Short mmCIF file of C-alpha atoms in Angstrom, two decimals:
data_model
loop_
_atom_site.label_atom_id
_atom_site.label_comp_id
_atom_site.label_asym_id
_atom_site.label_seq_id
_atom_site.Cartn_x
_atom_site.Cartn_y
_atom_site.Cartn_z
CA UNK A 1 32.96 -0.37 64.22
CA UNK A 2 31.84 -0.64 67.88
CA UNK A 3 28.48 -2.54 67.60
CA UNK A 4 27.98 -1.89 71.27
CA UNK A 5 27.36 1.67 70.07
CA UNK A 6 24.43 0.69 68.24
CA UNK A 7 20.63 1.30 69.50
CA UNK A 8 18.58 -1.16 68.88
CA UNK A 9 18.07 -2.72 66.03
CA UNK A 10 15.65 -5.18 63.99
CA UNK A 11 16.56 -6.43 60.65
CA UNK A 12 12.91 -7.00 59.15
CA UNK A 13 11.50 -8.47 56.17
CA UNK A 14 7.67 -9.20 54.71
CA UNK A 15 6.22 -11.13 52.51
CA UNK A 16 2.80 -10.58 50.75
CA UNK A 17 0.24 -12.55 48.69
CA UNK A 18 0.72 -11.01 45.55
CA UNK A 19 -1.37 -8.14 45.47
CA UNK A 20 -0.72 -4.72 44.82
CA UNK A 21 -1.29 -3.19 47.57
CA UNK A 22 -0.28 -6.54 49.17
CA UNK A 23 -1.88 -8.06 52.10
CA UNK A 24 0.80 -9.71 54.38
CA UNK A 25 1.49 -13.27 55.11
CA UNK A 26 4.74 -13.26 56.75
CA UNK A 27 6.61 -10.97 58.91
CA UNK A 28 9.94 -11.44 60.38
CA UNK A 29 12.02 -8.88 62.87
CA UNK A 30 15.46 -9.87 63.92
CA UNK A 31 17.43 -8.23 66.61
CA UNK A 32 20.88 -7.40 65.85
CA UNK A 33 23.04 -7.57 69.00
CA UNK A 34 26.79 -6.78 69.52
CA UNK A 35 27.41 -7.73 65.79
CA UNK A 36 25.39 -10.61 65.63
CA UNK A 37 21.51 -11.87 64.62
CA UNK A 38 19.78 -13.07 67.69
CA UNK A 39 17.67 -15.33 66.93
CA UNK A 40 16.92 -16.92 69.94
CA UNK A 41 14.67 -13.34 70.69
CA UNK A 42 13.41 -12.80 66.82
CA UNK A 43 10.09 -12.20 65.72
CA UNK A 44 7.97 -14.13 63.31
CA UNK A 45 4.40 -14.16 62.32
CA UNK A 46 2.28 -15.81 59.91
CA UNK A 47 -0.87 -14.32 58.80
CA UNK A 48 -3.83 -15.24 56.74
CA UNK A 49 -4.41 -12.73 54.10
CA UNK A 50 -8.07 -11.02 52.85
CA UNK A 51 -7.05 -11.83 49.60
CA UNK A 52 -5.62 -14.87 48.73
CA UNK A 53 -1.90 -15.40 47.78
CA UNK A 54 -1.66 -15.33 44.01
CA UNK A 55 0.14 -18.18 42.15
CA UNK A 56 3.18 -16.39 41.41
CA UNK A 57 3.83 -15.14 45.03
CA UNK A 58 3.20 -18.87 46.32
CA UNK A 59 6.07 -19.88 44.06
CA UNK A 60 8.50 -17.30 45.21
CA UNK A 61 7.71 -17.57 48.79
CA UNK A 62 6.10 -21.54 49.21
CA UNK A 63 3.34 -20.30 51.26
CA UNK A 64 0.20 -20.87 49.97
CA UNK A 65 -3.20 -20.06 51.53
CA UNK A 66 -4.15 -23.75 52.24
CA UNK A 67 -1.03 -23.37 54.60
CA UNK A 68 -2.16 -19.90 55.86
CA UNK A 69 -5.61 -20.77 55.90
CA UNK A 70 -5.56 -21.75 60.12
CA UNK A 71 -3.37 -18.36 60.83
CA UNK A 72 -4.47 -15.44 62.47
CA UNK A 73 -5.87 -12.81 60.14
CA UNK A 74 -3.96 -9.38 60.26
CA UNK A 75 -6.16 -7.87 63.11
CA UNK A 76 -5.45 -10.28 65.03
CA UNK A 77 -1.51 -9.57 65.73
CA UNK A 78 -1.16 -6.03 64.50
CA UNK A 79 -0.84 -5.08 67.85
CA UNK A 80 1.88 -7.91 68.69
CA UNK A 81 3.82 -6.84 65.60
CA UNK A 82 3.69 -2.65 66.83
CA UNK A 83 4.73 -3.72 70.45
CA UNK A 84 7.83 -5.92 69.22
CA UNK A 85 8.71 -3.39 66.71
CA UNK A 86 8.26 -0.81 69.23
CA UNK A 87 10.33 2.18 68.35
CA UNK A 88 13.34 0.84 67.35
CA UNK A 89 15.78 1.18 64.34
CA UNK A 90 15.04 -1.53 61.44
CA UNK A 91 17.14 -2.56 58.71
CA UNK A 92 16.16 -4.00 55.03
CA UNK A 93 17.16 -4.67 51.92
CA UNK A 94 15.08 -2.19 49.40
CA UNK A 95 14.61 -0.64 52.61
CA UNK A 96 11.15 1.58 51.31
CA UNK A 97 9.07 -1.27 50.36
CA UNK A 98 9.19 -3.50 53.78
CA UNK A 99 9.06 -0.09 55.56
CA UNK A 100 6.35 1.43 53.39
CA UNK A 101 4.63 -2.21 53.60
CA UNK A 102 4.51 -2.24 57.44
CA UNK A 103 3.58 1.62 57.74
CA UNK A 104 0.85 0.68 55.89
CA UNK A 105 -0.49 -2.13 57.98
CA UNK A 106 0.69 0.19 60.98
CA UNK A 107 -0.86 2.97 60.83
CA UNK A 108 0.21 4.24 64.03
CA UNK A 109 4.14 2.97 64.25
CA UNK A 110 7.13 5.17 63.59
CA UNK A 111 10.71 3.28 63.78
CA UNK A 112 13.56 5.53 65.04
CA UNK A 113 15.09 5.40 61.83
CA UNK A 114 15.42 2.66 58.28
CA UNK A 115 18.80 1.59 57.15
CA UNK A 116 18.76 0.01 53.78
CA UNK A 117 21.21 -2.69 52.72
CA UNK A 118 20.39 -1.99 49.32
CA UNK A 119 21.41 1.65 49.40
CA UNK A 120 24.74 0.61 51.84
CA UNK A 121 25.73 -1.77 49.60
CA UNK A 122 26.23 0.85 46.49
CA UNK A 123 27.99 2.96 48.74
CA UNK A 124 30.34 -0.36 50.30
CA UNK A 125 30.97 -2.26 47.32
CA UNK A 126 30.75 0.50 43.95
CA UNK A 127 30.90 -1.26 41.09
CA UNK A 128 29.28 -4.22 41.33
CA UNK A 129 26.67 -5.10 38.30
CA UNK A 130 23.89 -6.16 40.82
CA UNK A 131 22.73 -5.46 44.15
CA UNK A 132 19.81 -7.98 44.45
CA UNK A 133 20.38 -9.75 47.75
CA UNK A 134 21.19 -12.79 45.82
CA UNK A 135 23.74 -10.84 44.44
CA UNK A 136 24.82 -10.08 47.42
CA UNK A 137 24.65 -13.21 49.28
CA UNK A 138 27.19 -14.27 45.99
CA UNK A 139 29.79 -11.39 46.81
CA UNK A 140 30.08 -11.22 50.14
CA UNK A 141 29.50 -15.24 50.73
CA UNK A 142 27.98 -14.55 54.80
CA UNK A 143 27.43 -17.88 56.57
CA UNK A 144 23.95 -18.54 55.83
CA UNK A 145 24.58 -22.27 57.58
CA UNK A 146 22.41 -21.14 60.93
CA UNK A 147 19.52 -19.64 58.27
CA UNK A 148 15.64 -20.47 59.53
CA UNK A 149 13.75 -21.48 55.78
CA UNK A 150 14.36 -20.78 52.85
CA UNK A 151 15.39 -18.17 50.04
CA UNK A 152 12.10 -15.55 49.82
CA UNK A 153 10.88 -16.52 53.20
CA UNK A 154 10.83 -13.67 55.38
CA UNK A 155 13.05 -15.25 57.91
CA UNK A 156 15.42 -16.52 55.89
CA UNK A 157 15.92 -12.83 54.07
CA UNK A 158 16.00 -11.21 57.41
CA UNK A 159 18.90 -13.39 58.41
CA UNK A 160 20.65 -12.90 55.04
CA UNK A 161 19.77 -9.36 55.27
CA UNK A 162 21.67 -9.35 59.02
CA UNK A 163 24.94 -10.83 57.71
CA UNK A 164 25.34 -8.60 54.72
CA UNK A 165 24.37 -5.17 57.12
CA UNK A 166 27.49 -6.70 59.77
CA UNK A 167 29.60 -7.58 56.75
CA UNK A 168 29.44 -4.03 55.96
CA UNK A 169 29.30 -1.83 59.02
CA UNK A 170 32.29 -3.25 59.85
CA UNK A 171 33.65 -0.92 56.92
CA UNK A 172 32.76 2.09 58.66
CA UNK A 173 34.29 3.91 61.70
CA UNK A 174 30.98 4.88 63.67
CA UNK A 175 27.05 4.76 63.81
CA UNK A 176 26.86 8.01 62.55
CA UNK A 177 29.02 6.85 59.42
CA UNK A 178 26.88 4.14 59.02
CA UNK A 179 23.65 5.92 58.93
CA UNK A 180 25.22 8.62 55.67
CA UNK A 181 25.76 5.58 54.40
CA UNK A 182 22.23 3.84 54.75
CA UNK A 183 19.63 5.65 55.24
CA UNK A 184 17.48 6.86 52.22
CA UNK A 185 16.60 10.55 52.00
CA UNK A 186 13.09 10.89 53.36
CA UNK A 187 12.80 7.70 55.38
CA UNK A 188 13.11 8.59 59.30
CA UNK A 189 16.79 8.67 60.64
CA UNK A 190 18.38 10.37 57.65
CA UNK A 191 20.48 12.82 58.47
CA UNK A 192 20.01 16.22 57.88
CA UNK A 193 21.14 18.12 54.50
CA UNK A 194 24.34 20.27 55.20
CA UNK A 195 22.57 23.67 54.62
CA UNK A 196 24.34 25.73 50.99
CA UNK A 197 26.49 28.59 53.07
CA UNK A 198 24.72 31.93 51.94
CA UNK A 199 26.63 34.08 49.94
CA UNK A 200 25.59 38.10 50.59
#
C-alpha cells in the first residue's frame, strides 16, 4: 500500500451523554499521514451537553458533567468542528454511528467519503468471533504506548481506531482496494454497484 496515495484523512470518534439521540461531549479527529496518526495536528473538543451525561455513559467514558460543566456548549464550536473536518475522508470503527452522530450535529457537512474499521476488519481478518475494537486491539496487538486517555475516550479510540485502519491497509494493493473493502453501502465514497449485464 502506498499511503502517499491517500487523500486526506481523519480517523474520528464521539462520545455522547447517554441519550438517545445523544448530545455530544467529546469529539476527536485524527489525521492520518503517510501511514501514521499525527497527533501533533489532531482535533479535540469537549463540549457541555443540553442534557446531562447519564450515569452509565459517565462510567464508560469518565466524563461527567461536573467536568463538562465550564465547556463550551455545542453552538459554540460547531463551526470549529465543520472547518477542521472540512471535506475530507474520515475513518471509524462502526463507521454509521460517529458519522450519522456528527451529520446530525452538522447539518451542513458532507465528508468525501466513511471508511469503517468495523466493516474492513470482516473483510481482513474472516473468522474472527468478535470485531469490537477491543477485540481488535487483542488480535492485532497495535502499539497503543503513544495513546492520549483512556479506553472509551474519544481520543484514545481514534488513535486505536488509526493503528488497526494502517494495520490493515497495508493488506491491500491500492486506495481503491481499500475503499471495496471499507466503505458501507450508502455512506458517501462507496463505490458504485457493477451494473447486472442485460440479457436481450
Amino acid at each position: 500500500m502506498n499511503f502517499s496515495s491517500w487523500p486526506l484523512l481523519l480517523v474520528v470518534d464521539v462520545e455522547g451523554n447517554g441519550t438517545n439521540p445523544p448530545d455530544l461531549v467529546e469529539v476527536a479527529a485524527l489525521p492520518v499521514r503517510d501511514g501514521r496518526p499525527d497527533t501533533s495536528t489532531a482535533g479535540t473538543w469537549l463540549s457541555k451537553p443540553r442534557r446531562p451525561v447519564t450515569p452509565f455513559a459517565a462510567r464508560v467514558h469518565g466524563l461527567t458533567n461536573e467536568q463538562l460543566e465550564s465547556e463550551p456548549g455545542w453552538e459554540e464550536i460547531a463551526a470549529q468542528v465543520h472547518t477542521f473536518l472540512g471535506g475530507s475522508w474520515i475513518c471509524a470503527h462502526h463507521a454509521h454511528v460517529d458519522y450519522r452522530v456528527l451529520a446530525a450535529h452538522l447539518p451542513q457537512w458532507q465528508p468525501a467519503g466513511v471508511l469503517d474499521t468495523l466493516r474492513l476488519a470482516k473483510a481482513t481478518y474472516p473468522g474472527l468471533s468478535k470485531y469490537t475494537l477491543d477485540a481488535l486491539i487483542e488480535h492485532v496487538q497495535p502499539d497503543l504506548s503513544a495513546a492520549p486517555a483512556q479506553r472509551h475516550r474519544a481520543t484514545f479510540d481514534a488513535y486505536a481506531t488509526a493503528q488497526l485502519l494502517i494495520a490493515m491497509a497495508v493488506r491491500y494493493d491500492t486506495w481503491d482496494q481499500l475503499v471495496a473493502a471499507a466503505v458501507p453501502p450508502g455512506l458517501p465514497g462507496a463505490p458504485e454497484p457493477e451494473e447486472e449485464p442485460t440479457l436481450w
